[in-house]
Coordinates of C-alpha atoms in Angstrom, one line a residue:
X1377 CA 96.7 112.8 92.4
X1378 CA 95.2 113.1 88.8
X1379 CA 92.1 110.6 89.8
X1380 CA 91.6 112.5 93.1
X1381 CA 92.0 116.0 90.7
X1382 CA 89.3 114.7 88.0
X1383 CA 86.8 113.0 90.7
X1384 CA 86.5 116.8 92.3
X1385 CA 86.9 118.5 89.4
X1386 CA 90.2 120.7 90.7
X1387 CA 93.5 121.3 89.8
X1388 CA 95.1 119.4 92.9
X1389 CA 93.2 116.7 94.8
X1390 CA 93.5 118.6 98.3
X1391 CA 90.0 119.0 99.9
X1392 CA 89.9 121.3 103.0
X1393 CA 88.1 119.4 106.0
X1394 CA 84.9 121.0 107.1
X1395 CA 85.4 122.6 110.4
X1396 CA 82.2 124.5 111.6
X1397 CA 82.1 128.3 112.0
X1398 CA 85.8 128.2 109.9
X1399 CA 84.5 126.3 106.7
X1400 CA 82.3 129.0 105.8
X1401 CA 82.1 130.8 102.5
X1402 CA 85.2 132.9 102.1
X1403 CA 87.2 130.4 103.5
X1404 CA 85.7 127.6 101.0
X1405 CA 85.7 130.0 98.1
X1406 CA 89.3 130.9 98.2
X1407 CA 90.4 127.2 99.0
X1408 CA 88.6 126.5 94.9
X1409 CA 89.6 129.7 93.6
X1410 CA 93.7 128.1 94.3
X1411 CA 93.2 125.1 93.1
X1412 CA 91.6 123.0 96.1
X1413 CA 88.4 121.9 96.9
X1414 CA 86.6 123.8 99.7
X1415 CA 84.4 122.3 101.8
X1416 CA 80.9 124.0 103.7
X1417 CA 80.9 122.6 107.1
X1418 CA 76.6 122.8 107.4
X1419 CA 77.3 121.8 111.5
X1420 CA 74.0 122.6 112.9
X1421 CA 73.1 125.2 110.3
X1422 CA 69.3 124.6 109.5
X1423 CA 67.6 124.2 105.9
X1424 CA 67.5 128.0 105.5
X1425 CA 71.3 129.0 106.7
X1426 CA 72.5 126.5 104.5
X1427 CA 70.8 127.6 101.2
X1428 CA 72.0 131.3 102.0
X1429 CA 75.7 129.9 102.7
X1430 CA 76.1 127.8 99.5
X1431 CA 74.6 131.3 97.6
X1432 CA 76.7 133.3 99.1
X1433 CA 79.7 131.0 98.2
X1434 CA 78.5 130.5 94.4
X1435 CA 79.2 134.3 94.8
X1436 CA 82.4 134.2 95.3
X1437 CA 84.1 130.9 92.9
X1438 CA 82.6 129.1 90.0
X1439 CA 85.2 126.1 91.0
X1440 CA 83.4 123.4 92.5
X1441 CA 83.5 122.9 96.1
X1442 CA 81.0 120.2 99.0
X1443 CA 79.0 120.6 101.4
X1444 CA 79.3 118.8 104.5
X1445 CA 76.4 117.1 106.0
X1446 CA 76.5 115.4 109.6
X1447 CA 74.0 111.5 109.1
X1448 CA 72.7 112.7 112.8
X1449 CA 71.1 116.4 111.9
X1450 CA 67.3 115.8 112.7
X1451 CA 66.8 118.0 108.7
X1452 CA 69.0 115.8 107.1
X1453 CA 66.6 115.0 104.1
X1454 CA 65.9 118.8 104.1
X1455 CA 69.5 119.5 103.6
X1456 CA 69.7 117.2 101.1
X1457 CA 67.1 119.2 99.3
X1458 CA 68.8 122.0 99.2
X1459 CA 72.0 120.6 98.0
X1460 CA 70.0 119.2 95.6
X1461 CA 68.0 122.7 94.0
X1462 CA 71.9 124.5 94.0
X1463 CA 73.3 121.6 92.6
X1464 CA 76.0 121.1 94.5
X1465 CA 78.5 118.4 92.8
X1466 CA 79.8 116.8 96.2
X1467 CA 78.1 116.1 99.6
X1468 CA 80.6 114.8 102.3
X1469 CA 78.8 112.4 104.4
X1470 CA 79.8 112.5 107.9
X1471 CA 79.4 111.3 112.2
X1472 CA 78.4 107.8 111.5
X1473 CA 76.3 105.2 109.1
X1474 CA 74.0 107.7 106.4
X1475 CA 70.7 106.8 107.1
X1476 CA 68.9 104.4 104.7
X1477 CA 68.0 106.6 101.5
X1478 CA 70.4 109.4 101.9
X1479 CA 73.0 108.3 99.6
X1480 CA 70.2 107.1 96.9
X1481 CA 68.6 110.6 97.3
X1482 CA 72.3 112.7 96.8
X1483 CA 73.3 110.3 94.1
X1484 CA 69.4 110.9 92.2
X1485 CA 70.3 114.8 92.1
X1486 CA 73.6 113.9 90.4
X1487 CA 76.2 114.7 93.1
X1488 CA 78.8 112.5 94.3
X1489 CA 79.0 110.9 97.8
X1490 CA 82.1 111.2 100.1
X1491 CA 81.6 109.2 103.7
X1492 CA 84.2 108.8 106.4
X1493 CA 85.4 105.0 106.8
X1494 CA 87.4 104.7 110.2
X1495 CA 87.6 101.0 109.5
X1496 CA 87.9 98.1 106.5
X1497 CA 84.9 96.6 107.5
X1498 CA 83.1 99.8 107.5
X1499 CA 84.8 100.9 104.0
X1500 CA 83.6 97.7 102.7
X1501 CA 80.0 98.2 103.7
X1502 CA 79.9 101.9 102.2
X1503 CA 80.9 100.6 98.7
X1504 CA 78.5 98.1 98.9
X1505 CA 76.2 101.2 99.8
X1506 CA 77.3 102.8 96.4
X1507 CA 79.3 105.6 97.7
X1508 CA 81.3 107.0 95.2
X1509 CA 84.6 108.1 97.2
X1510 CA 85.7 107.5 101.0
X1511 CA 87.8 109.5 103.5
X1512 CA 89.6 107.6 106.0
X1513 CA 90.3 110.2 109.1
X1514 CA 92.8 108.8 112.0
X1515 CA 92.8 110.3 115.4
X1516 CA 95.5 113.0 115.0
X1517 CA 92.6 115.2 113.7
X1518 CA 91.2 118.0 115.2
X1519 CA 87.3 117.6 116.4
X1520 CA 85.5 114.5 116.7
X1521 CA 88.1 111.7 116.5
X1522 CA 88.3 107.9 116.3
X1523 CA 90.5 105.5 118.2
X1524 CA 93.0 105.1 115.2
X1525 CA 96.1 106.8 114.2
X1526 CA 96.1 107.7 110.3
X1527 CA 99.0 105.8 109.1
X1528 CA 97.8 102.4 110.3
X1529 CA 94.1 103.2 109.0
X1530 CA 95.9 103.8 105.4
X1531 CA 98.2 100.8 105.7
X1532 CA 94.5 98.7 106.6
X1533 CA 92.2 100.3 104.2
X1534 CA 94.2 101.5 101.4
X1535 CA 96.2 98.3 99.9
X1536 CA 91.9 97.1 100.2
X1537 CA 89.9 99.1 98.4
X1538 CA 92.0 102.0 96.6
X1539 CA 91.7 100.0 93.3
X1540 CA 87.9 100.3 93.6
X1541 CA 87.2 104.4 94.6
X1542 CA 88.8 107.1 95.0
X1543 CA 90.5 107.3 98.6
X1544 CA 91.5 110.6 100.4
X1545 CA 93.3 110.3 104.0
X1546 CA 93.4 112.9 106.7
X1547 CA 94.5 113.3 109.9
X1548 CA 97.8 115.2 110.8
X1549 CA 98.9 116.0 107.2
X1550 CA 100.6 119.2 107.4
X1551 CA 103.3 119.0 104.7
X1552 CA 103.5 117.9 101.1
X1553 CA 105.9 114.9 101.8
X1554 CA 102.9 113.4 103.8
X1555 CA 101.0 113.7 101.1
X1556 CA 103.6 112.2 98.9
X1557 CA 103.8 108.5 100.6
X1558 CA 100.4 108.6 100.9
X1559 CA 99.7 109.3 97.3
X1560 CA 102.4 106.6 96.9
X1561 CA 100.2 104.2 99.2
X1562 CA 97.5 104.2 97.2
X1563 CA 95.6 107.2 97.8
X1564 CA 93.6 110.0 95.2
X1565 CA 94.2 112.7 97.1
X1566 CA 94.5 114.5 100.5
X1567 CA 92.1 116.1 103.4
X1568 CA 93.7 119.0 105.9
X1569 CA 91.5 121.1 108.0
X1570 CA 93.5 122.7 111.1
X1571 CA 96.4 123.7 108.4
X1572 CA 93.5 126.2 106.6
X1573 CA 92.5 127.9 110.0
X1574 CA 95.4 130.4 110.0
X1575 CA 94.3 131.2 106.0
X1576 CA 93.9 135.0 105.3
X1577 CA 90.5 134.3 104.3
X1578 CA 90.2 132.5 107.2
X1579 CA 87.0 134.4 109.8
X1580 CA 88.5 132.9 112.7
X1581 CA 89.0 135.7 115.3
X1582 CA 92.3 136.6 115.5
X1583 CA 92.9 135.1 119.2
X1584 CA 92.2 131.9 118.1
X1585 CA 94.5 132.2 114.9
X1586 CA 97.4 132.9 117.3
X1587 CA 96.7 130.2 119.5
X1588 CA 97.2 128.1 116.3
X1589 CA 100.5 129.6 115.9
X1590 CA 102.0 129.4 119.1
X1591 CA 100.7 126.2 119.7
X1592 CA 103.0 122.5 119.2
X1593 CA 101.7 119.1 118.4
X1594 CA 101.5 117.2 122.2
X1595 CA 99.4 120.7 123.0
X1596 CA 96.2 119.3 121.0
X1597 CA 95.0 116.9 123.2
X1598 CA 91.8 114.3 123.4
X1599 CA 88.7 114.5 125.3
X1600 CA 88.4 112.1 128.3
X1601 CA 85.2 110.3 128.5
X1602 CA 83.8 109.8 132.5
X1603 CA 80.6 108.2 132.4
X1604 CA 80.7 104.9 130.6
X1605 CA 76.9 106.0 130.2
X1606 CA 77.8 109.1 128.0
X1607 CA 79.2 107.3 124.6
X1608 CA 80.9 110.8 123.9
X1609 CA 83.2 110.7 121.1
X1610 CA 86.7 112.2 121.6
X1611 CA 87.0 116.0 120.5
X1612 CA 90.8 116.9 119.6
X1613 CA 91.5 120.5 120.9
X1614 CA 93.9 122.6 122.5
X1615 CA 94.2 122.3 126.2
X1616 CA 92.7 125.6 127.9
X1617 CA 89.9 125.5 130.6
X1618 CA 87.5 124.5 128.1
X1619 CA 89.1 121.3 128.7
X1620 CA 88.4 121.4 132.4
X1621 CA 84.6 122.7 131.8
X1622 CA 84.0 120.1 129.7
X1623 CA 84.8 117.4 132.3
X1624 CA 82.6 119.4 134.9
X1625 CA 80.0 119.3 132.0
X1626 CA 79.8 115.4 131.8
X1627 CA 79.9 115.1 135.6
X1628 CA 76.4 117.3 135.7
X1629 CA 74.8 115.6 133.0
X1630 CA 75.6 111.8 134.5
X1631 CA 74.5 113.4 138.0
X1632 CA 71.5 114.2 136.2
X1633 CA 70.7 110.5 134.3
X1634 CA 71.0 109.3 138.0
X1635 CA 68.5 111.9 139.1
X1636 CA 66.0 110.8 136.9
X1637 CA 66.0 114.4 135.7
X1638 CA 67.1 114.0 131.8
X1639 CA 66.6 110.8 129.2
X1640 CA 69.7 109.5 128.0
X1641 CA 68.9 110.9 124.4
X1642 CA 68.4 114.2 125.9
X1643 CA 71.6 113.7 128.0
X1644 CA 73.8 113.1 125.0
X1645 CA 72.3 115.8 123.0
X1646 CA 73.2 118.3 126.0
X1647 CA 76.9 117.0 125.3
X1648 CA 77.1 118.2 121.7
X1649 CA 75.6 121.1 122.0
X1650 CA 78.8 121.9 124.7
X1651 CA 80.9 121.6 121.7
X1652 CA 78.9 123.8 119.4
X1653 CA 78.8 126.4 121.4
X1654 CA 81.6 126.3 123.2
X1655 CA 83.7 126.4 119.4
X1656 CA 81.6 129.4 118.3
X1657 CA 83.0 131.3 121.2
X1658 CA 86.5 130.6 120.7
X1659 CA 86.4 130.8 116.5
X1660 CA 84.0 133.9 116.3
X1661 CA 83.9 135.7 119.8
X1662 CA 87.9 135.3 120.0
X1663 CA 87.2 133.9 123.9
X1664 CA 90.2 130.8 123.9
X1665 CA 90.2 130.2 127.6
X1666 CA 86.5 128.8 128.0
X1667 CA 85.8 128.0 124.4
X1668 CA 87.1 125.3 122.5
X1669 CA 90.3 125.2 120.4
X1670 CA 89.5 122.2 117.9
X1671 CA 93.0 121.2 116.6
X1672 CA 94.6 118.1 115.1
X1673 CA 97.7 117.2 116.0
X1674 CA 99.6 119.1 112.7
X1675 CA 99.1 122.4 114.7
X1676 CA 102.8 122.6 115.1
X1677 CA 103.3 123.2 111.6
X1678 CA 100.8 126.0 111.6
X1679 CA 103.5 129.0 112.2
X1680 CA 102.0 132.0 110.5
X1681 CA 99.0 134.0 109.0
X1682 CA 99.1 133.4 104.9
X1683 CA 96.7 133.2 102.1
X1684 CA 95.2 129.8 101.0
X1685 CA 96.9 129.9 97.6
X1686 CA 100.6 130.1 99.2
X1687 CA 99.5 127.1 101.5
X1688 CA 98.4 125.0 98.6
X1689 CA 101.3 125.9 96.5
X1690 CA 103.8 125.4 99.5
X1691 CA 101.8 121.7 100.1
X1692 CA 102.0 120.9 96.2
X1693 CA 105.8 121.9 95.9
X1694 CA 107.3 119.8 99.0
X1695 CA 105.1 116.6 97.0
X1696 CA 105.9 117.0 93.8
X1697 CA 110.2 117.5 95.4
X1698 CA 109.4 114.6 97.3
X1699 CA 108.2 112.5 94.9
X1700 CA 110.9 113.7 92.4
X1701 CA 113.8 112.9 94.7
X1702 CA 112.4 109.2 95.3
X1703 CA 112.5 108.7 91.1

């Protein structure tokens, strides 16, 4: 974990995935201040949002922590900017290919670049791009998902290209020993996300906290796709009717591409912004019937409210007894 540790500049190599409305600034702050590495999930924030978020986190740690960028946000080279004037030491690249430029342009402003690889081939081509670390995400994760479970993505991409970047896996990690065989496999370090949501520091509305808790495993569930029109990638969430609307959702939108009433550009675009608002009511409003539940599938091992430091320390502690026990 020492490589992962130095390349982010914390104490353990344990980044916190960037889930939007959750990864905001006190949750990102107190993930540094224990050791982690916090991560700003920008989402759909614009240009403006996202300078006051990254302030208002420089307000509360001077440990580093990202920002999280998604390669399809129509102000990406704005964001950039502004990652750029607060000098932000990481930017996680993320949903798909960066456009050409974007990684020249983080790297010119002296930040590292972090991009999700959810194959070899893919892996290959980013450090060929120049990337400087990648994250390889498998399909027990919570929001937008890929087709492969972690432990054969690490077992593909690991043995590959570890001995060239730093690698951090993700995907379903809930306790240390995880994190143990895959720091044994190869990797620098770790990435959880729906582990943080129950943090103290947490914003999440307290409804959707609980649902966390009572939740298990087989209860975070993917998204099914109906139209072979509407290339939606899988969302991992907790089964409510949110699940249900959603499917109503993609039957009006393809009823609408046959109507001649929407492009298909337009039509996919009316599919994410579902999500985003559909999360914002569950996270902020508290509303976990008819707003999403974005979970991976390590929700099971999420049984209580606690502060980020004791969920850190707990994660370190069952690795380093792990690794101890195996010599």
């Amino acid at each position: 974990m020492a490589r992962g540790a130095e390349f982010l500049g914390t104490r353990h190599a344990i980044m916190a995935g960037a889930m939007s409305w959750v990864s905001e600034r006190h949750l990102v702050a107190a993930i540094s201040n224990a050791g982690g590495f916090g991560v700003i999930a920008c989402g759909a924030m614009t240009p403006a949002l996202l300078d006051a978020e990254i302030a208002g986190t420089k307000g509360l740690t001077d440990k580093p922590f990202g920002v999280n960028l998604i390669t399809m946000h129509p102000d990406l080279d704005e964001l950039i900017e502004v990652c750029a004037r607060h000098q932000v030491g990481h930017v996680v690249l993320a949903g798909g290919l960066p456009p050409g430029g974007a990684i020249e342009r983080i790297k010119a402003s002296g930040a590292k670049v972090l991009c999700f690889a959810p194959a070899l081939a893919l892996a290959k081509k980013l450090i060929r791009s120049g990337v400087d670390a990648l994250v390889i995400e498998g399909m027990e994760a919570g929001g937008h998902i890929g087709p492969v479970s972690t432990s054969v993505l690490a077992q593909e991409i690991l043995p590959e290209v570890a001995d060239k970047l730093p690698v951090f896996v993700a995907g379903g990690i809930g306790r240390g020993e995880a994190i143990a065989a895959y720091l044994e496999m190869g990797a620098a370090g770790v990435q959880l996300g729906t582990r943080f949501v129950c943090a103290v520091e947490s914003i999440a509305h307290p409804n959707f906290k609980k649902a966390f808790i009572r939740a298990s495993a087989r209860e975070a569930v993917a998204s099914v796709q109906i139209d072979p029109r509407l290339p939606v990638i899988p969302v991992r969430a907790l089964k409510n009717a949110s699940t249900e609307l959603f499917t109503a959702k993609q039957r009006e939108v393809a009823q609408a591409l046959d109507e001649g009433r929407v492009e298909m550009a337009e039509a996919q675009l009316q599919i994410e912004h579902y999500w985003a608002g559909a999360l914002r009511r569950a996270v902020i409003d508290g509303d976990v019937e008819n707003g999403s539940l974005m979970a991976g599938q390590s929700v099971g091992m999420v049984t209580r409210e606690e502060p980020a430091t004791d969920i850190i320390a707990a994660l370190v502690t069952e690795a380093e007894t792990a690794l101890t026990a195996r010599g």
